[in-house]
Coordinates of C-alpha atoms in Angstrom, one line a residue:
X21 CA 35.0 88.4 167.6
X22 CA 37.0 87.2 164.4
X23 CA 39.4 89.7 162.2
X24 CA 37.4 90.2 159.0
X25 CA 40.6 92.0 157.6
X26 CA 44.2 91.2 158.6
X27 CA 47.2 93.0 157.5
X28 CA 51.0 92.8 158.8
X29 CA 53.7 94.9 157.1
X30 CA 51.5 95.8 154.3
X31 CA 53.9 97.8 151.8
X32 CA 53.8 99.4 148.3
X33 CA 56.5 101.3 146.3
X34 CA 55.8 102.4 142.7
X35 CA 58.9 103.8 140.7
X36 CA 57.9 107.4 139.5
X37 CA 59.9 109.1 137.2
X38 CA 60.7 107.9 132.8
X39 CA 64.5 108.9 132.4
X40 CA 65.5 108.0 136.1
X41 CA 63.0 106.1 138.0
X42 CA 62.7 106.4 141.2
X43 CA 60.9 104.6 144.1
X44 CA 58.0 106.1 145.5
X45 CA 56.5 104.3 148.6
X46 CA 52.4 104.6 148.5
X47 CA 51.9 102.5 151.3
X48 CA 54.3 102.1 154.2
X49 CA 54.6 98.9 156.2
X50 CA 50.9 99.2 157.2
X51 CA 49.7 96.7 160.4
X52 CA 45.9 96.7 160.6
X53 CA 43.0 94.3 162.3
X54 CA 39.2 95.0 161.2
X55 CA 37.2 93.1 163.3
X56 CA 34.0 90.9 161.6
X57 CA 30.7 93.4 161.7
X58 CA 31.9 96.9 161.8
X59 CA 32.0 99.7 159.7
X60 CA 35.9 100.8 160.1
X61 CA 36.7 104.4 158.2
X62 CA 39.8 105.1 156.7
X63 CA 41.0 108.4 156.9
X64 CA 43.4 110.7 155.2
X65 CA 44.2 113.7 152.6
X66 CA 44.2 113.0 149.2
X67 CA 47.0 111.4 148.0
X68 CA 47.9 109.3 151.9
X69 CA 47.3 106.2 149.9
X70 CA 43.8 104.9 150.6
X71 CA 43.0 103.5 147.3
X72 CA 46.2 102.0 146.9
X73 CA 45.8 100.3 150.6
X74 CA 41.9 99.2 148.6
X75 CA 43.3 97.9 145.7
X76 CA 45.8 95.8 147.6
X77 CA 42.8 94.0 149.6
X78 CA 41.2 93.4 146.2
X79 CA 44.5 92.0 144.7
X80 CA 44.0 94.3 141.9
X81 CA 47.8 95.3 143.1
X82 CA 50.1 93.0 144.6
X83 CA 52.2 94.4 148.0
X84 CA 55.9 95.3 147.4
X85 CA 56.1 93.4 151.2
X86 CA 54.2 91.8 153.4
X87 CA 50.6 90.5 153.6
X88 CA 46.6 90.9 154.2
X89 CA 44.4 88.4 154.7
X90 CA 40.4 88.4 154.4
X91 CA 37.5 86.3 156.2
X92 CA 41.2 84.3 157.4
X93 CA 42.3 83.8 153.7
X94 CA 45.3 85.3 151.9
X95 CA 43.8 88.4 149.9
X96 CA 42.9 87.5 146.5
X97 CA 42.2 83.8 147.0
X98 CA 39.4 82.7 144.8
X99 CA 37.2 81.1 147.4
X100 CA 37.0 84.2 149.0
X101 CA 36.5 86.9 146.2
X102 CA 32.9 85.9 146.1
X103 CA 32.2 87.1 149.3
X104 CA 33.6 90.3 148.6
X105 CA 32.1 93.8 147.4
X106 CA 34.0 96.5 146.1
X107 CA 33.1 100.0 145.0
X108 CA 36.2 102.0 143.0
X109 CA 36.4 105.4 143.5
X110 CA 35.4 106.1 139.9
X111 CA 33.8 103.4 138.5
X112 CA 33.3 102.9 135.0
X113 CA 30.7 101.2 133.1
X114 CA 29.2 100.0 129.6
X115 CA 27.4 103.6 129.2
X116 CA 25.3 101.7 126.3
X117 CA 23.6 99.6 128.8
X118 CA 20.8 100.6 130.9
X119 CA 21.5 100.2 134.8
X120 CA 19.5 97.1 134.5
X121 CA 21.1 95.5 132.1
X122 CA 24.6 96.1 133.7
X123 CA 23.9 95.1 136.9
X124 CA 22.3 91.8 135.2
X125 CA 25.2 91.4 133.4
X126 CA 27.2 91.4 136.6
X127 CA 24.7 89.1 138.8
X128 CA 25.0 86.7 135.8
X129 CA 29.0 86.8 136.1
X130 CA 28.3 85.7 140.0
X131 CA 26.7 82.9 138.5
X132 CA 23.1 83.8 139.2
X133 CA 20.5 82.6 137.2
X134 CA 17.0 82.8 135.8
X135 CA 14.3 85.2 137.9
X136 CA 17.1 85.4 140.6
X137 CA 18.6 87.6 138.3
X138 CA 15.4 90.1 137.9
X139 CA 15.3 90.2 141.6
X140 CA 18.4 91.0 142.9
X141 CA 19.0 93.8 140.4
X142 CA 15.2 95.1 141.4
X143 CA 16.5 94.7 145.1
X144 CA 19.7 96.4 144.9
X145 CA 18.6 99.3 142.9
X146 CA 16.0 99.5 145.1
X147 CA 18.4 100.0 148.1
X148 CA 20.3 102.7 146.9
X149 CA 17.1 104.7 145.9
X150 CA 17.2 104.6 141.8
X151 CA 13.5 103.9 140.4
X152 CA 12.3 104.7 137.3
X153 CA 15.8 105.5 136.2
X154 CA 17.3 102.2 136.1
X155 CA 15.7 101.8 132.5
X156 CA 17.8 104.5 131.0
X157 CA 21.2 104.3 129.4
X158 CA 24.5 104.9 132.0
X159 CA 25.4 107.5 129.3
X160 CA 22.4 109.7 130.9
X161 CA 23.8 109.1 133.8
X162 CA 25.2 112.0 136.8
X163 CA 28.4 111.4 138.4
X164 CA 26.5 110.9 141.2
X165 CA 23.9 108.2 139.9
X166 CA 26.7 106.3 138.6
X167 CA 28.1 106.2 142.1
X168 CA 24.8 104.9 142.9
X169 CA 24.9 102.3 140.6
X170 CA 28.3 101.5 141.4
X171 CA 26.9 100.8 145.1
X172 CA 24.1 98.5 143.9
X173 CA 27.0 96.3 142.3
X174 CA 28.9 96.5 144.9
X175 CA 25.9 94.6 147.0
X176 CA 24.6 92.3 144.0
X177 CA 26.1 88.8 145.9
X178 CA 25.4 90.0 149.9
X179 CA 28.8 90.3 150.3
X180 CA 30.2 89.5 154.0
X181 CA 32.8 92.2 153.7
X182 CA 32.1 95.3 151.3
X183 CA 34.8 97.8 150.0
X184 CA 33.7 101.0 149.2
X185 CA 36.5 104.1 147.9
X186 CA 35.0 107.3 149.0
X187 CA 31.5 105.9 148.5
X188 CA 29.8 109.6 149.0
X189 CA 31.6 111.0 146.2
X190 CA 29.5 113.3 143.7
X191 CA 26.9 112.3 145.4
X192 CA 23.7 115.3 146.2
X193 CA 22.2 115.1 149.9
X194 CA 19.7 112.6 149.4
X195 CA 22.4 110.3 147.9
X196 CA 24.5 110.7 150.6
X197 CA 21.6 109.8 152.6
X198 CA 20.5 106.2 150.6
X199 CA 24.2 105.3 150.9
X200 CA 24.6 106.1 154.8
X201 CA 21.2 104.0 155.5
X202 CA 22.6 101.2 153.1
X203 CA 25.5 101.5 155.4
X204 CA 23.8 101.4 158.5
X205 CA 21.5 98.5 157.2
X206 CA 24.5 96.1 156.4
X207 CA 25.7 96.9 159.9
X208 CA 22.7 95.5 161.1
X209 CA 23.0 92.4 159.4
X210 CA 27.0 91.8 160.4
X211 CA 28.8 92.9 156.9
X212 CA 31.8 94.2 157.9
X213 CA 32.2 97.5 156.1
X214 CA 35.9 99.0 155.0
X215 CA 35.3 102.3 153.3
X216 CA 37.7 105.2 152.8
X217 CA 37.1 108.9 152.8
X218 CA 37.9 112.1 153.2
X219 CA 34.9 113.7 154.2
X220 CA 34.6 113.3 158.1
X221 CA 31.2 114.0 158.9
X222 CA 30.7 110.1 157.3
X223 CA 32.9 108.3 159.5
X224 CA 31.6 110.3 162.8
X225 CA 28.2 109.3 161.7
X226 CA 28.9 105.5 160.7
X227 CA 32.3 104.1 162.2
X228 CA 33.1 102.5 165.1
X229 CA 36.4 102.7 164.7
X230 CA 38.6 104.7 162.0
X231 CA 42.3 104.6 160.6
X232 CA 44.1 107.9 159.8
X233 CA 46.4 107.6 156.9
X234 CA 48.9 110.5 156.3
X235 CA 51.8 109.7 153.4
X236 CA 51.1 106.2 153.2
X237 CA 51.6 105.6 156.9
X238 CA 48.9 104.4 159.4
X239 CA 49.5 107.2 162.0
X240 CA 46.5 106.9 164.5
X241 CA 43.7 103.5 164.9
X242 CA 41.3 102.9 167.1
X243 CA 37.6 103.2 168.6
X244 CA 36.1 106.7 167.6
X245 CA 35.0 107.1 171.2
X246 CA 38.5 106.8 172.7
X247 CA 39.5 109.3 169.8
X248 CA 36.9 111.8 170.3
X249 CA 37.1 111.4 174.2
X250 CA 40.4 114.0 174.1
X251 CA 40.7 117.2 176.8
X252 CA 37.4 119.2 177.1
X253 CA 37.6 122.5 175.1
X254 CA 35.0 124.6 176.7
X255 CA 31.1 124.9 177.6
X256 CA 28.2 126.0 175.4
X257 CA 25.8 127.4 177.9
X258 CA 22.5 128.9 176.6
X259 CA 20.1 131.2 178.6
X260 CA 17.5 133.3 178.2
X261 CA 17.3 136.8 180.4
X262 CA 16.6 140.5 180.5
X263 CA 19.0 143.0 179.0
X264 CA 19.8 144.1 182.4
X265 CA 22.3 141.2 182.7
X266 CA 23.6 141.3 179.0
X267 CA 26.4 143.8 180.6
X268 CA 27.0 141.1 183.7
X269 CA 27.3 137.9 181.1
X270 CA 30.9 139.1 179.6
X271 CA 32.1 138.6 182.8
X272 CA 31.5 134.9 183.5
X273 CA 31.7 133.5 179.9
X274 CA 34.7 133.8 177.1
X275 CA 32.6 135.4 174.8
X276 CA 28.8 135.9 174.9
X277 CA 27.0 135.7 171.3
X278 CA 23.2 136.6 171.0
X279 CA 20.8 134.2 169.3
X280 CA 18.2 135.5 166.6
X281 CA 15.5 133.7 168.7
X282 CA 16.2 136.4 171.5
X283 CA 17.9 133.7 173.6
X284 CA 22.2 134.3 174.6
X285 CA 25.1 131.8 173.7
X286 CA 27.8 131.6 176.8
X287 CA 31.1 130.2 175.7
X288 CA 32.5 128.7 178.9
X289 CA 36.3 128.0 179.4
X290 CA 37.2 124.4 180.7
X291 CA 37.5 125.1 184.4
X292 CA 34.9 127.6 184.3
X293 CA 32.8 125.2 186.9
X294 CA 29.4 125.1 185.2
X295 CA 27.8 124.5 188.0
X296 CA 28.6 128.1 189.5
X297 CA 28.0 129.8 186.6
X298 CA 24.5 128.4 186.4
X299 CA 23.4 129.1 189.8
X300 CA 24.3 132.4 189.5
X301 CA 22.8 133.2 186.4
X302 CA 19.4 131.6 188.0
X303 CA 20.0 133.9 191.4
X304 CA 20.1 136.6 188.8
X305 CA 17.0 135.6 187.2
X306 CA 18.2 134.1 184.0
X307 CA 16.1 131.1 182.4
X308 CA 18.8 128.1 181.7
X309 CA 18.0 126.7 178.2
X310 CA 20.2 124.1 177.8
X311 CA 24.6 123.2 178.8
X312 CA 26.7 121.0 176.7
X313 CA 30.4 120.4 176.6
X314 CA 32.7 121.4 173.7
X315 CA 34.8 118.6 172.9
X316 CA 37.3 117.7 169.8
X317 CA 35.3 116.9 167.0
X318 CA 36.9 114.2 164.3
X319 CA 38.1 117.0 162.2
X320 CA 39.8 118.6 164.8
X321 CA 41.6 115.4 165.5
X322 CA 42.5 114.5 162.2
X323 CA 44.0 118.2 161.7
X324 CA 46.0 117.7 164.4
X325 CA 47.2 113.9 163.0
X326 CA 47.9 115.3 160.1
X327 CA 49.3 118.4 161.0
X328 CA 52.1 116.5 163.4
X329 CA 52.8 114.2 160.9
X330 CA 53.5 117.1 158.2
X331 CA 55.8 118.9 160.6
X332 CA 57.9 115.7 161.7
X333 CA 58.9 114.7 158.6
X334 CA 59.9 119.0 157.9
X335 CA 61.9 118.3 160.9
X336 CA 63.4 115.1 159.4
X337 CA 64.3 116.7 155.7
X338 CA 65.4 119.9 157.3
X339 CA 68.3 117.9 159.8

């Protein structure tokens, strides 16, 4: 499989400061590959520098050091911008123009023409679930319809690699939901999909592999099964049974929670061997409803990343 995105050394700095400016480095030497056809999420607090590491990609900034390269072209090269798709974080719009007569506008500026026009901006609009809407004036707009419409630019020219910037932003559930099955949908077809967020539930449902990014450094990469597969936390055993083994749960479970549908949750160490407990609760009489393993979840990981990160460089200002 070919590298849709290729960066090496990727760096930033900004000087900060009006009196006595100052450096200030966004984006720290970052080394990434994102492989043609997959959804990669890039992860981090606010402020870690995903938008500037977007912006970059898009040559709307130009790197301090070092280099990226899209669909094996140097970021920014003409040829190549047209296969692109890019979503800001907050983009901004003529609010006197309908959503049909923006996104014509910009279909027009990627040199369509004629009822091509008409149908792409039917198309796209359609995709990202606005209908009867599209005929009213961005100035009506939500925050989260704007996003919307933001998206359906963003796919105007079926781009082979999309950017999105925190794509579920301001967005209700059923948004949220249009712009995870437009996700999904370009996966399908091979679009390779860079977006960047904070909210992790998105990237455990989408990604198949993520980036963290803590203080402009690229701190942990790599397939979200591998980062998910960490040490096994515990057991959730559920199981249905008289009171007269309530008393006897406590003593083969962590903690024992009762469930409003008159069923019992068992939380299980690690090495509390599963198997055991099960057969005894069946010898006992117990009905066995259903066992699953407690593992890390993505925000337990990223915690963790982000946490270490935090007290390294504590460590580093304090020696």
């Amino acid at each position: 499989m070919s590298a849709a995105i290729e960066t090496e050394g990727l760096t930033k700095d900004f000087s900060v400061g009006f009196w006595r400016p100052r450096p200030y480095r966004a984006l720290d030497h970052l080394t990434l590959t994102v492989e043609a056809g997959e959804v990669f999420g890039f992860l981090g607090p606010n402020g870690a520098g995903k938008s500037t590491m977007l912006k970059l990609l898009m040559q709307l900034l130009y790197p301090t050091s070092g280099e990226a390269r899209i669909l094996g072209r140097p970021a920014g090269d003409a040829a190549v911008r047209q296969r692109l798709g890019f979503l800001a974080e907050n983009p901004c719009y003529y609010d006197y123009l309908t959503a049909e007569e923006m996104l014509a506008y910009f279909a027009r500026l990627f040199g369509y023409r004629g009822a091509e026009v008409g149908t792409r901006v039917a198309r796209v609009l359609d995709e990202v679930g606005i209908g009867k809407e599209r005929r009213l004036r961005l100035r009506q707009f939500s925050k989260g319809m704007i996003q919307r419409v933001g998206m359906a630019q963003a796919l105007l020219n079926d781009p082979e690699v999309l950017f999105l910037d925190e794509p579920m932003s301001g967005l209700d559930p059923l948004g949220r939901r249009h712009v995870r099955d437009v996700i999904l949908a370009l996966r399908a077809k091979g679009c390779t999909v860079f977006f960047s967020s904070h909210i992790l539930s998105d990237a455990e449902t989408l990604c198949s592999r993520v980036g963290v990014l803590v203080q402009g450094k690229l701190v942990a990469s790599g397939p979200l099964s591998e980062i998910l597969a960490f040490e096994l936390k515990g057991w959730e055993l559920v199981v249905g049974c008289g009171p007269q083994l309530h008393a006897e749960l406590a003593t083969l479970a962590r903690t024992v929670t009762p469930l409003s549908d008159g069923h019992v949750l068992l939380h299980l160490a690690p090495d509390a061997e599963p198997d055991r407990v099960v057969g005894e609760l069946t010898r006992r009489g117990a009905h066995i409803v259903s066992l699953n393993p407690v593992r890390e979840t993505l925000e337990d990981y990223f915690v963790q990343v982000v946490g270490a990160t935090a007290d390294r460089d504590a460590s580093g200002v304090g020696a």
